[in-house]
Coordinates of C-alpha atoms and ligand atoms in Angstrom, one line a residue:
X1 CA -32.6 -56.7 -8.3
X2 CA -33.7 -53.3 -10.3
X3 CA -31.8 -51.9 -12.7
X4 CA -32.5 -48.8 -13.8
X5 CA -30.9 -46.3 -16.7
X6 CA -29.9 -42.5 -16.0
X7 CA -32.1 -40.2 -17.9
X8 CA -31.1 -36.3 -17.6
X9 CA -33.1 -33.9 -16.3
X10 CA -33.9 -31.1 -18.7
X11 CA -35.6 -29.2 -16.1
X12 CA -32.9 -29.3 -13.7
X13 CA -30.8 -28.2 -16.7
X14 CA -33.3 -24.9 -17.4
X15 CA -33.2 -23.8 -13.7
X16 CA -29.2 -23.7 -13.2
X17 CA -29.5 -21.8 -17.0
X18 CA -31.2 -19.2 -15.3
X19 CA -30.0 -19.1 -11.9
X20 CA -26.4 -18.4 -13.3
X21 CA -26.8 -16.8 -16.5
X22 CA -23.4 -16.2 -16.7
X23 CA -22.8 -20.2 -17.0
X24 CA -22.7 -22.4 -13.7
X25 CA -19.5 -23.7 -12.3
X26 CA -18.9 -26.7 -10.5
X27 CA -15.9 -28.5 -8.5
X28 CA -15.6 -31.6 -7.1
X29 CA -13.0 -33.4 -4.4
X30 CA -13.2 -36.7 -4.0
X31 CA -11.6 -38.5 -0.6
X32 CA -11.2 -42.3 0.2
X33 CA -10.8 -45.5 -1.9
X34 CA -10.9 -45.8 -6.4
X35 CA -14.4 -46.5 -5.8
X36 CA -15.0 -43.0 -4.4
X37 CA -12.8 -41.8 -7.4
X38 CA -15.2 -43.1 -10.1
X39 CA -18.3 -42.0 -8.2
X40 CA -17.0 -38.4 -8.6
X41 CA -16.3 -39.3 -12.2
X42 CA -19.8 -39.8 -12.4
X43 CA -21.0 -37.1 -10.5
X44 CA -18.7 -34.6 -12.6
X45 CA -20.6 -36.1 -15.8
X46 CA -24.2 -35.6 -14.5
X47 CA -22.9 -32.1 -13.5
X48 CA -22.0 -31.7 -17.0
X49 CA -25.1 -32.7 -17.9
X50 CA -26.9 -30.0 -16.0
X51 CA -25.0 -27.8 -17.8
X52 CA -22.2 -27.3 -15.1
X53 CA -18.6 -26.6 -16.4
X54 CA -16.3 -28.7 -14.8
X55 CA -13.8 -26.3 -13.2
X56 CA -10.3 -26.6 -10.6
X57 CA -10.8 -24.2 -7.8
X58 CA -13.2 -23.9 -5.2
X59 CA -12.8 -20.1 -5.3
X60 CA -14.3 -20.3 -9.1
X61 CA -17.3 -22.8 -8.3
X62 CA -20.8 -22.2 -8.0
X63 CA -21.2 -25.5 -6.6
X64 CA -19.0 -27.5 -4.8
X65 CA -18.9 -30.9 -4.2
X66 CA -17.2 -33.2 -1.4
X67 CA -17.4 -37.2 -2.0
X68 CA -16.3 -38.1 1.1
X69 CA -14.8 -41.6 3.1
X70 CA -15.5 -43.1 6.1
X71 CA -13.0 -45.8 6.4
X72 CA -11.2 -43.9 9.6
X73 CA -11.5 -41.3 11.9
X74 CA -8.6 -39.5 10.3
X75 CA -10.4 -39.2 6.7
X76 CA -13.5 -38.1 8.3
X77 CA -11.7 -35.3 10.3
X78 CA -9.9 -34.2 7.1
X79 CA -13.2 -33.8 5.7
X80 CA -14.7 -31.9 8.4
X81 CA -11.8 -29.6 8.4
X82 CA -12.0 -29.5 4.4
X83 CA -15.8 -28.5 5.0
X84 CA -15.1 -25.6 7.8
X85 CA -12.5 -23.8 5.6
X86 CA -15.5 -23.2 3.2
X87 CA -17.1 -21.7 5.6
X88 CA -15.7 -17.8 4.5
X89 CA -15.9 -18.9 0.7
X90 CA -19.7 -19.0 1.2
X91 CA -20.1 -15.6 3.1
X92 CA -18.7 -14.1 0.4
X93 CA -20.4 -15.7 -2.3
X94 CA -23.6 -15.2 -3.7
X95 CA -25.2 -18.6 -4.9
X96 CA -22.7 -20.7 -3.8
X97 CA -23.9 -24.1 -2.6
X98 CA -21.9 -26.5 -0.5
X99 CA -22.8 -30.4 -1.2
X100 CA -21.6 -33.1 0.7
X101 CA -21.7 -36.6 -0.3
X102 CA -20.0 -40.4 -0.4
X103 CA -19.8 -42.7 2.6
X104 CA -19.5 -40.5 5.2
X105 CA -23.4 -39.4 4.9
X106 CA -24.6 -42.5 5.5
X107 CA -24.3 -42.2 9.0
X108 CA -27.0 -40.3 10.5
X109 CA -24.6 -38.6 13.3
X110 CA -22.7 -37.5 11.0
X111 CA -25.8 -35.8 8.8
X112 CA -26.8 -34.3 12.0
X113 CA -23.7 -32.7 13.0
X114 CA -23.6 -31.7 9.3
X115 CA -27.2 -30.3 10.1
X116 CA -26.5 -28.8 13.5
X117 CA -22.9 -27.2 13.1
X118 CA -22.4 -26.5 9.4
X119 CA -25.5 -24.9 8.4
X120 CA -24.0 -23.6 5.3
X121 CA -23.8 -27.3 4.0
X122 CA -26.8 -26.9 1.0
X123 CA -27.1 -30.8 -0.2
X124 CA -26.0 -34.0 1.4
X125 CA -26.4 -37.0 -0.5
X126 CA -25.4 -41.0 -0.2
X127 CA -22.7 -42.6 -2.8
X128 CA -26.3 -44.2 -3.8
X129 CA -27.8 -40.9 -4.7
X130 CA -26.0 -39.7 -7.7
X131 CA -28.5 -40.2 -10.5
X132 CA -30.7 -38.1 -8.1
X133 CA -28.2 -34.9 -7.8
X134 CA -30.1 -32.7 -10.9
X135 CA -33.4 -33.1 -8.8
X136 CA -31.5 -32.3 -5.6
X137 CA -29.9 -29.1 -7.1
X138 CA -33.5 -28.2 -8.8
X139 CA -34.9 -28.6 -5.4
X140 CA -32.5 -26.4 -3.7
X141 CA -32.6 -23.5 -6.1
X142 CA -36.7 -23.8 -5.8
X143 CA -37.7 -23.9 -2.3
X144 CA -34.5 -22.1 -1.0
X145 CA -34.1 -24.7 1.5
X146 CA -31.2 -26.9 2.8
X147 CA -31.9 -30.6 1.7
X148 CA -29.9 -32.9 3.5
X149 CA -30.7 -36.9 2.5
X150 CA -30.7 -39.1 5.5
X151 CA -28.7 -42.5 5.0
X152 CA -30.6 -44.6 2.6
X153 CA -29.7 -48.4 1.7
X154 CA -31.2 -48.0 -2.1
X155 CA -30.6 -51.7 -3.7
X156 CA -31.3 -51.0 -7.5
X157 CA -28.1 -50.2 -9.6
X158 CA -28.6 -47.0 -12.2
X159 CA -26.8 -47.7 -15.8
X160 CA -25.9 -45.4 -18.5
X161 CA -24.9 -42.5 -15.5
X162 CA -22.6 -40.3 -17.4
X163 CA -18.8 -39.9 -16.7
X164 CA -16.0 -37.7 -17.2
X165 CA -13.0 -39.8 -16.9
X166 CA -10.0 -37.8 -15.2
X167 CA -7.4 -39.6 -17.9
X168 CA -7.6 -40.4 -21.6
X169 CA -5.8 -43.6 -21.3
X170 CA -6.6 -44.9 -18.0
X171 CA -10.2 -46.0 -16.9
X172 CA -12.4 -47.8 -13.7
X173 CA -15.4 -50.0 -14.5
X174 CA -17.3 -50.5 -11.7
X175 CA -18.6 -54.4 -11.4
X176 CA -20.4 -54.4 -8.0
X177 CA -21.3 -52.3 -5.4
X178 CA -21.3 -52.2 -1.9
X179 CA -19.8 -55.3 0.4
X180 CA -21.4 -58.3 2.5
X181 CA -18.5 -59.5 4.4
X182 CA -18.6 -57.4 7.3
X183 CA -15.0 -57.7 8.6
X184 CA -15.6 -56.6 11.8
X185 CA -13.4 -53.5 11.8
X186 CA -15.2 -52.1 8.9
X187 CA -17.6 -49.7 8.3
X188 CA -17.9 -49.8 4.5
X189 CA -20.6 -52.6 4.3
X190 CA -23.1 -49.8 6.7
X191 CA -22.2 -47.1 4.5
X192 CA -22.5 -49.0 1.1
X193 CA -25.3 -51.6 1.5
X194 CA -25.3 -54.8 0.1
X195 CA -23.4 -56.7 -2.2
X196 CA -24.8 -56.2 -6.5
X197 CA -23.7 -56.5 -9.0
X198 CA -24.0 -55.1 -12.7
X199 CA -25.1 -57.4 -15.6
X200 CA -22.4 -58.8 -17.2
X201 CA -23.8 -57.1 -20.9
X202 CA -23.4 -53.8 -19.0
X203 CA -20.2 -54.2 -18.4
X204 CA -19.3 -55.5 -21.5
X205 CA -20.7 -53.0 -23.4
X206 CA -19.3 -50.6 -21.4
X207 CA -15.5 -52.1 -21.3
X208 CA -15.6 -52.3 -25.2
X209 CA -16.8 -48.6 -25.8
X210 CA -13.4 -47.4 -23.8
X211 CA -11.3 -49.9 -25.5
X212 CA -12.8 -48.8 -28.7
X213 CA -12.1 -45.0 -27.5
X214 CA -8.5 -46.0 -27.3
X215 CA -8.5 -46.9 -23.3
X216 CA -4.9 -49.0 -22.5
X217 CA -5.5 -49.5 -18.3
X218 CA -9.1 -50.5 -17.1
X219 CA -9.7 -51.7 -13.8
X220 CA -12.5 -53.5 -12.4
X221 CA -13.7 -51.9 -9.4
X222 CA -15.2 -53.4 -6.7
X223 CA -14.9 -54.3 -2.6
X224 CA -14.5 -57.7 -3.5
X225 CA -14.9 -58.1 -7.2
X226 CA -14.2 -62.0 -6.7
X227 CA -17.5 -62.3 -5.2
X228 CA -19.0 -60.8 -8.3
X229 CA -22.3 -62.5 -9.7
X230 CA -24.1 -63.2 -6.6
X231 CA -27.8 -62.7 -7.4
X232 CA -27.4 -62.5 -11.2
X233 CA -30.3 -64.0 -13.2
X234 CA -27.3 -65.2 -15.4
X235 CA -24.8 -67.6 -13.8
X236 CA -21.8 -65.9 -14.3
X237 CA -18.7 -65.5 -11.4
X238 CA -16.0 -63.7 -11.4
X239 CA -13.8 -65.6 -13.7
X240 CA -16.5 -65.9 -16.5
X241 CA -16.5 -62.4 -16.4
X242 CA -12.7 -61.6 -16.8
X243 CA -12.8 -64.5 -19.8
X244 CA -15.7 -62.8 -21.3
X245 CA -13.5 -59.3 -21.1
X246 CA -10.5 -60.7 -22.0
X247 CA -11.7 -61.8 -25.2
X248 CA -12.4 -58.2 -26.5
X249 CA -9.8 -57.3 -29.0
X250 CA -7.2 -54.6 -28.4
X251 CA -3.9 -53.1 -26.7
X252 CA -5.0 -52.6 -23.6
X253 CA -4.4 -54.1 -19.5
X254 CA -7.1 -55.3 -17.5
X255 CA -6.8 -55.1 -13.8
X256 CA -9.3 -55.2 -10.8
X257 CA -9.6 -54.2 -7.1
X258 CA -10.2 -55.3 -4.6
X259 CA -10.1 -59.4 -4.5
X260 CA -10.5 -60.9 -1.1
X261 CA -8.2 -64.0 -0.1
X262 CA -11.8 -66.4 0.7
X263 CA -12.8 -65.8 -2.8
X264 CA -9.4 -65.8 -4.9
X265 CA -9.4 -68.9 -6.7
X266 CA -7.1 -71.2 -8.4
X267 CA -9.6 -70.5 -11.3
X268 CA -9.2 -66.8 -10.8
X269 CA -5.5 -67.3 -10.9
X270 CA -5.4 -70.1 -13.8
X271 CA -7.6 -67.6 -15.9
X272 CA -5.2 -64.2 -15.4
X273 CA -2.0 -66.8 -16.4
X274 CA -3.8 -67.6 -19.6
X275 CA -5.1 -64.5 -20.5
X276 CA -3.9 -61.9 -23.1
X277 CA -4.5 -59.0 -21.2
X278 CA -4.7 -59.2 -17.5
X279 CA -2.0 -57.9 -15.5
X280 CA 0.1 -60.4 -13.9
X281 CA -0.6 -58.6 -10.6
X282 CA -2.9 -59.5 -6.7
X283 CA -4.0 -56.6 -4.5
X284 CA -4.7 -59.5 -1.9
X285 CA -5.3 -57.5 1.2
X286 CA -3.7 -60.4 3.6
X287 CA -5.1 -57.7 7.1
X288 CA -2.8 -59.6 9.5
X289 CA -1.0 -63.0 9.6
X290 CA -2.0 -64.2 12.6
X291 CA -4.6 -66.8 12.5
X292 CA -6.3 -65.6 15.9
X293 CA -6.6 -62.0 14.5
X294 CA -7.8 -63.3 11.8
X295 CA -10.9 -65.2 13.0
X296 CA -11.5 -61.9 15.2
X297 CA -11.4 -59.6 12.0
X298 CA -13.8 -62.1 10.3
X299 CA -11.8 -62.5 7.3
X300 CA -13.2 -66.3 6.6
X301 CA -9.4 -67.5 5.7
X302 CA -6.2 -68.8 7.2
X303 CA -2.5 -68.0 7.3
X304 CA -2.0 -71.5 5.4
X305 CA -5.0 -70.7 2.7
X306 CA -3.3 -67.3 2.2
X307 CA 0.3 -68.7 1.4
X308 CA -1.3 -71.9 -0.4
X309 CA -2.9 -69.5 -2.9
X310 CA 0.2 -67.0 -3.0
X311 CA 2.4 -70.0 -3.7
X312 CA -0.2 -71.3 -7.0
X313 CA -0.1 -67.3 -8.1
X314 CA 4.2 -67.9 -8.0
X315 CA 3.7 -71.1 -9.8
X316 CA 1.9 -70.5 -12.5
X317 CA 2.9 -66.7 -13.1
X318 CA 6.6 -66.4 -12.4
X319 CA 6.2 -62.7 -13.3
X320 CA 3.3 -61.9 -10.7
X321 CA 3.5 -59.4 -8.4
X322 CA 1.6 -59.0 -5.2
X323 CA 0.2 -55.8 -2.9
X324 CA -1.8 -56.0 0.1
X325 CA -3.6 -53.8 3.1
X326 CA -2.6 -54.9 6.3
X327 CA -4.2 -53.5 9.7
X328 CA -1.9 -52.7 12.4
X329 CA -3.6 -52.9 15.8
X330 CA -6.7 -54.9 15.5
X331 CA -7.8 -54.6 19.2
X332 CA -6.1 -57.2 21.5
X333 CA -3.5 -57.8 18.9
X334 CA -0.5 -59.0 20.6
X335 CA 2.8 -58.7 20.4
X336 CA 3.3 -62.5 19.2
X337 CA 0.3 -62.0 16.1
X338 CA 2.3 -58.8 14.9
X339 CA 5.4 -60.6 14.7
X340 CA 3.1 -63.1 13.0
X341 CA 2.2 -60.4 10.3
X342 CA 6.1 -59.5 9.4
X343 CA 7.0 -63.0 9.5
X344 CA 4.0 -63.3 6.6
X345 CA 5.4 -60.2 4.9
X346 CA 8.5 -61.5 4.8
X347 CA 7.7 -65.0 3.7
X348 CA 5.1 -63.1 0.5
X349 CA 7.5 -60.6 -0.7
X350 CA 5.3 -57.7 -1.7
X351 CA 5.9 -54.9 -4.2
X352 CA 3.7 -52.4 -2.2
X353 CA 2.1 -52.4 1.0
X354 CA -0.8 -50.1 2.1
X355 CA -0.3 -49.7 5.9
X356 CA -3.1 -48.8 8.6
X357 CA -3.3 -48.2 12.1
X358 CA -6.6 -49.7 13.5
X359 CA -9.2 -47.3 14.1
X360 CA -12.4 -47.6 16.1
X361 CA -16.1 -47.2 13.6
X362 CA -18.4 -47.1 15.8
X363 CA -21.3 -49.5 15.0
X364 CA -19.0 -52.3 13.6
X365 CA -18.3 -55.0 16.2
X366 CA -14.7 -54.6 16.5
X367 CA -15.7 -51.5 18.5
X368 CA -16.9 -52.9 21.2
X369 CA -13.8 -55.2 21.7
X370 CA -11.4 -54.2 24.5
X371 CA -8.2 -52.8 23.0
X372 CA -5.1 -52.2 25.6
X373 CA -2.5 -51.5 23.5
X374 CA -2.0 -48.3 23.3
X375 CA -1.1 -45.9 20.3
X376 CA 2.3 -45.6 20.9
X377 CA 3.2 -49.1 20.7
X378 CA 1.1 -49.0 17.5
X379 CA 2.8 -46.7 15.4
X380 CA 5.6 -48.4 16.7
X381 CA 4.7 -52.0 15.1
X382 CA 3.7 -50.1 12.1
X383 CA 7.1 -48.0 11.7
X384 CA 8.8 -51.6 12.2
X385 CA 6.4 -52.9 9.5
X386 CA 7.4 -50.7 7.0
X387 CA 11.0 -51.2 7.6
X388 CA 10.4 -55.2 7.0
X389 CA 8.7 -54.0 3.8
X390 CA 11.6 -51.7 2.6
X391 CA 14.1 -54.6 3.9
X392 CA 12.2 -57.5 1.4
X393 CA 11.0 -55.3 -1.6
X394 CA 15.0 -54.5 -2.4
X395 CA 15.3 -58.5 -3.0
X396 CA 12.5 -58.1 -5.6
X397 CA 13.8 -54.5 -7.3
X398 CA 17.0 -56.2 -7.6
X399 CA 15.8 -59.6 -9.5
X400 CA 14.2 -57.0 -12.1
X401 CA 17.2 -54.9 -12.5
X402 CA 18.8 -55.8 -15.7
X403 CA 15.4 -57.5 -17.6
X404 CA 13.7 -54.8 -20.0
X405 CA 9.8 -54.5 -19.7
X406 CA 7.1 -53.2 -21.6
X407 CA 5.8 -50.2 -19.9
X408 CA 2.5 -48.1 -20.3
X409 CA 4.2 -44.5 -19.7
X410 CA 1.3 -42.7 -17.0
X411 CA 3.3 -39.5 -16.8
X412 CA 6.2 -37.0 -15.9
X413 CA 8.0 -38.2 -13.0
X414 CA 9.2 -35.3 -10.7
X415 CA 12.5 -35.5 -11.3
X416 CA 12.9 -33.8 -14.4
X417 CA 13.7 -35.2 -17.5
X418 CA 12.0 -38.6 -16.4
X419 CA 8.9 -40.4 -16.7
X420 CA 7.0 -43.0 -15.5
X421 CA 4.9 -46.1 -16.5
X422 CA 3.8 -48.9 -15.3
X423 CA 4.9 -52.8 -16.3
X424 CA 2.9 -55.6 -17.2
X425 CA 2.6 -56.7 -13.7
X426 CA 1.6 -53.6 -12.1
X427 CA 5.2 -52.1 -11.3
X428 CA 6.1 -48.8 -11.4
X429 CA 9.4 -47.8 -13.4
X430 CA 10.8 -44.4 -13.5
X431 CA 12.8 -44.0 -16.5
X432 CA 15.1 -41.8 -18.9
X433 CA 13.0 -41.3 -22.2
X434 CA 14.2 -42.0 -25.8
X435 CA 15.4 -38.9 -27.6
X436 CA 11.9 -38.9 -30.0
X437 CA 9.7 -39.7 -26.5
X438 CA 7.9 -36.4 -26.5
X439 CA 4.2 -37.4 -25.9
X440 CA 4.7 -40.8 -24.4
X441 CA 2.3 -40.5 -22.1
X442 CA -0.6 -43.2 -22.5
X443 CA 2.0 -45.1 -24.9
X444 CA 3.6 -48.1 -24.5
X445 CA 7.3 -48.4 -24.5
X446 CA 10.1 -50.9 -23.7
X447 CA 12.9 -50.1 -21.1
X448 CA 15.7 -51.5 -19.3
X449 CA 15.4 -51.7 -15.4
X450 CA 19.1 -50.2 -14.3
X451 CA 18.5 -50.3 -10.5
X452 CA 16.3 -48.6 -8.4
X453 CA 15.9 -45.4 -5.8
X454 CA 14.5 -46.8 -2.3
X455 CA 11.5 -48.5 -3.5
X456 CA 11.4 -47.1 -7.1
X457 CA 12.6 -49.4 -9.9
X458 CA 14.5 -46.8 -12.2
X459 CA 15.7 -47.2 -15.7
X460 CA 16.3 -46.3 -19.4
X461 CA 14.0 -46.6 -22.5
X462 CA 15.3 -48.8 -25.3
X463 CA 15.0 -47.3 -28.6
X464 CA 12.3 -48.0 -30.0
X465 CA 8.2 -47.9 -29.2
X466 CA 7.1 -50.8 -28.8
X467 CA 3.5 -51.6 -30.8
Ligands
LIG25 N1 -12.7 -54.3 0.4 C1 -11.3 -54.2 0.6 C2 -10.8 -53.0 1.4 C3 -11.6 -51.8 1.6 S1 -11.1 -50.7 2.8 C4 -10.8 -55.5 1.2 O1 -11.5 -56.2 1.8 O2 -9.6 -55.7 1.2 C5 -9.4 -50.5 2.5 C6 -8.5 -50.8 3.6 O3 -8.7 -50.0 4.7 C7 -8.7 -52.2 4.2 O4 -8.1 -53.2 3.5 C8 -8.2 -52.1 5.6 O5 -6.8 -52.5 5.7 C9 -8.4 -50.6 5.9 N2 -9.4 -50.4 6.9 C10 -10.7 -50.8 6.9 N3 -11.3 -50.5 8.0 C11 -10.4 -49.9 8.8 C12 -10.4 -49.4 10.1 N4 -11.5 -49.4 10.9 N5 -9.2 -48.9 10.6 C13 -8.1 -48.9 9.9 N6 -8.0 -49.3 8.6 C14 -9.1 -49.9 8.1
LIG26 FE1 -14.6 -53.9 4.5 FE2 -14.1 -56.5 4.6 FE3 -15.9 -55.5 2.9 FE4 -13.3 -55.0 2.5 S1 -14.3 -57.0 2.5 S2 -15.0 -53.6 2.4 S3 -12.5 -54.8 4.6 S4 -16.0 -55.5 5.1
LIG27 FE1 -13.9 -44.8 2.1 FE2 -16.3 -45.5 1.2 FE3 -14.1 -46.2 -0.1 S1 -15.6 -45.5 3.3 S2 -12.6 -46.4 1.5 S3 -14.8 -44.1 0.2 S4 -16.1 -47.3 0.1

């Protein structure tokens, strides 16, 4: 494995200068999954360090920037449509380049449609690019042609890319990149390579600077951060990582996304109970509860293991709380393996559940499976889903009502007056503030859990701050 460190590019830097002497502008969307997120983090800090002011509108920009996902057909339509309404934008302005990136470009049909029927498109570039962007832009402005990236499946990792965090108190360290599990619905291990992982000073160094900058929620990023080490020269998994993390001093949560069931551990799990800062909280993405769809999927785990581990999480956290992704649809799924999947939910108790309806990536080998049920029936078993969800999370919002919980206050909630934060275990609590709550936000404070609005735990702060 190569690592390599970010350098900027002073002559990147001089050509924007004076190709927009008036200052450049830049904006930046990103689509898809926190991973996506932090990459346009980064990409808005080696913007910066072009020289590129940061800005909110696409009508302001000289450059604009799509990260986009890949995950299903309906994000990559968005994105297309997102793409087409710049279309007039560009006609009308001088010097405006269009780039395209993320997981979407990593498929070579879709660089060649991007080619073909969006010839205003200046730069397309792979979630494996970024360090590369200031030579991309030079090249651009030099030869005053389009330079569109084919998919590339780069290995090294690039430290020290800078980033301009979206919050001041919340923060994603990414641990490992891409995925090797190949679930056979999924087309995230094509579009993001293989499995590496950063070295476990890097992200050290790196957690302690935002902690030391006053950071109160960090999470671990990752498509399956359990499986994090593989390949290190240092033996270090998963676990030794979160105890070396854990050990940093401060006031701050530590979470991580995503885990996958076949790599969760008893370890894992024995090492967030004993912790001082992990959040009591699993985003185990369970997929389906049927065994049979399960093998089919490729998810490497059972029904049984999944509930075996849920059950040691319940035992040794009574406070934990649990999320998962589950996949309506999964070609051939009958009606006996969905009832399967509510009979799971059910028998779990989730706080939040992240709902798809299966959709077909070509290349993955799901896609070639025969799938009669048709589309109908499938937003049917996923409207019945969600009403098994709504029915079992009211059990849980009503065993925290009454308790009082120390919250990390995100922001204003829409209904005014309010706010909202978020509890040790990854809850979220709307809430009355104190009468001296001004500038809660990034602040911890305690409150009472008075009931709760659907599936929003509501409540009241208690008087004072807590430190
Ligand atoms: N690495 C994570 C998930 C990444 S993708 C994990 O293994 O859990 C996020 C979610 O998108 C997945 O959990 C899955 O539920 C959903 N997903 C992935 N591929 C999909 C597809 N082809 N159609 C619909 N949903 C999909
Ligand atoms: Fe996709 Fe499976 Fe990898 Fe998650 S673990 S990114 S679902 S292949
Ligand atoms: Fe989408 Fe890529 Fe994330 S496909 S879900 S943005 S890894």
């Amino acid at each position: 494995m190569e690592y390599l460190t970010f350098t900027p590019d002073g002559e990147a830097a001089r050509l924007i200068a004076s190709a927009y002497p008036q200052g450049a502008k830049a904006y930046m969307r990103s689509f898809g999954c926190q991973q996506n997120v932090n990459d346009g983090e980064r990409i808005k800090g080696v913007l910066a360090s072009m020289g590129y002011m940061i800005c909110d509108s696409e009508e302001e920009a000289d450059l604009i920037v799509f990260n986009t996902c890949a995950v299903r057909e309906h994000a990559e339509q968005r994105v297309l449509g997102n793409i087409g309404a710049l279309k007039p934008l560009k006609e009308r302005k001088r010097g405006l380049m269009i780039a395209i990136c993320g997981c979407m470009v990593q498929q070579e049909a879709v660089v060649e449609k991007l080619r073909k029927s969006y010839p205003y498109v200046d730069i397309v570039f792979g979630p494996n690019a970024i360090d590369t962007l200031p030579g991309l832009i030079a090249r651009r402005l030099r030869e005053k042609k389009r330079v569109l990236l084919p998919p590339s499946q780069r290995t090294d990792i690039v430290e020290a890319l800078p980033a301009r965090r979206e919050s001041a108190f919340k923060a994603f360290i990414p641990i490992m990149y891409g995925c090797d599990n190949f679930c056979s619905y999924c087309i995230v291990p094509y579009v993001r390579g293989r499995e590496r992982s950063r070295r476990p000073a890097d992200v050290l160094a790196e957690f302690r600077s935002l902690v030391e900058q006053g950071y109160r929620d960090i999470t671990l990023l990752g498509q399956n951060v359990n499986s994090y080490g593989k390949g290190l020269e240092q033996p270090v998994d998963f676990g030794d990582l979160l105890t070396m993390l854990d050990a940093v001093p401060g006031d701050y949560r530590l979470r991580f996304m995503t885990s996958h069931p076949k790599d969760a551990t008893p370890k894992m799990i024995d090492i967030i109970a004993g912790s001082r800062h992990i959040s009591h909280h699993l985003h185990l993405p369970v997929q389906s509860g049927s065994d049979r769809i399960l093998r089919e999927m490729n998810r490497k785990y059972t029904r049984a293991d999944y509930l075996k581990l849920i059950a040691y999480a319940k035992e040794k956290m009574p406070d934990v709380s649990f999320t998962s992704d589950i996949l309506v649809g999964f070609p051939g799924e009958t009606e006996e393996d969905f009832e399967d999947t509510l009979s799971l939910v059910t028998e779990v108790g989730y706080m939040q559940l992240f709902t798809f309806i299966y959709s077909k990536r070509s290349g993955t080998r799901a896609a070639s499976l025969p799938d009669p049920v048709s589309y109908r029936e499938k937003t049917q078993r996923i409207a019945r889903l969600k009403e098994r969800q709504e029915a079992c999370v009211k059990t849980l919002l009503q065993g925290l009502t009454g308790t009082v919980q120390r919250v990390l206050v995100e922001e204003k909630s829409r209904f005014k007056g309010r706010l909202c934060g978020r509890m040790d275990n990854n809850c979220m609590v709307e809430f009355l503030p104190g009468p001296n709550m001004k500038n809660a936000v990034g602040e911890y404070q305690n409150v009472r859990i008075t009931g709760f609005r659907n599936s929003v735990l509501l409540g009241a702060a208690e008087d004072l701050p807590t430190k």
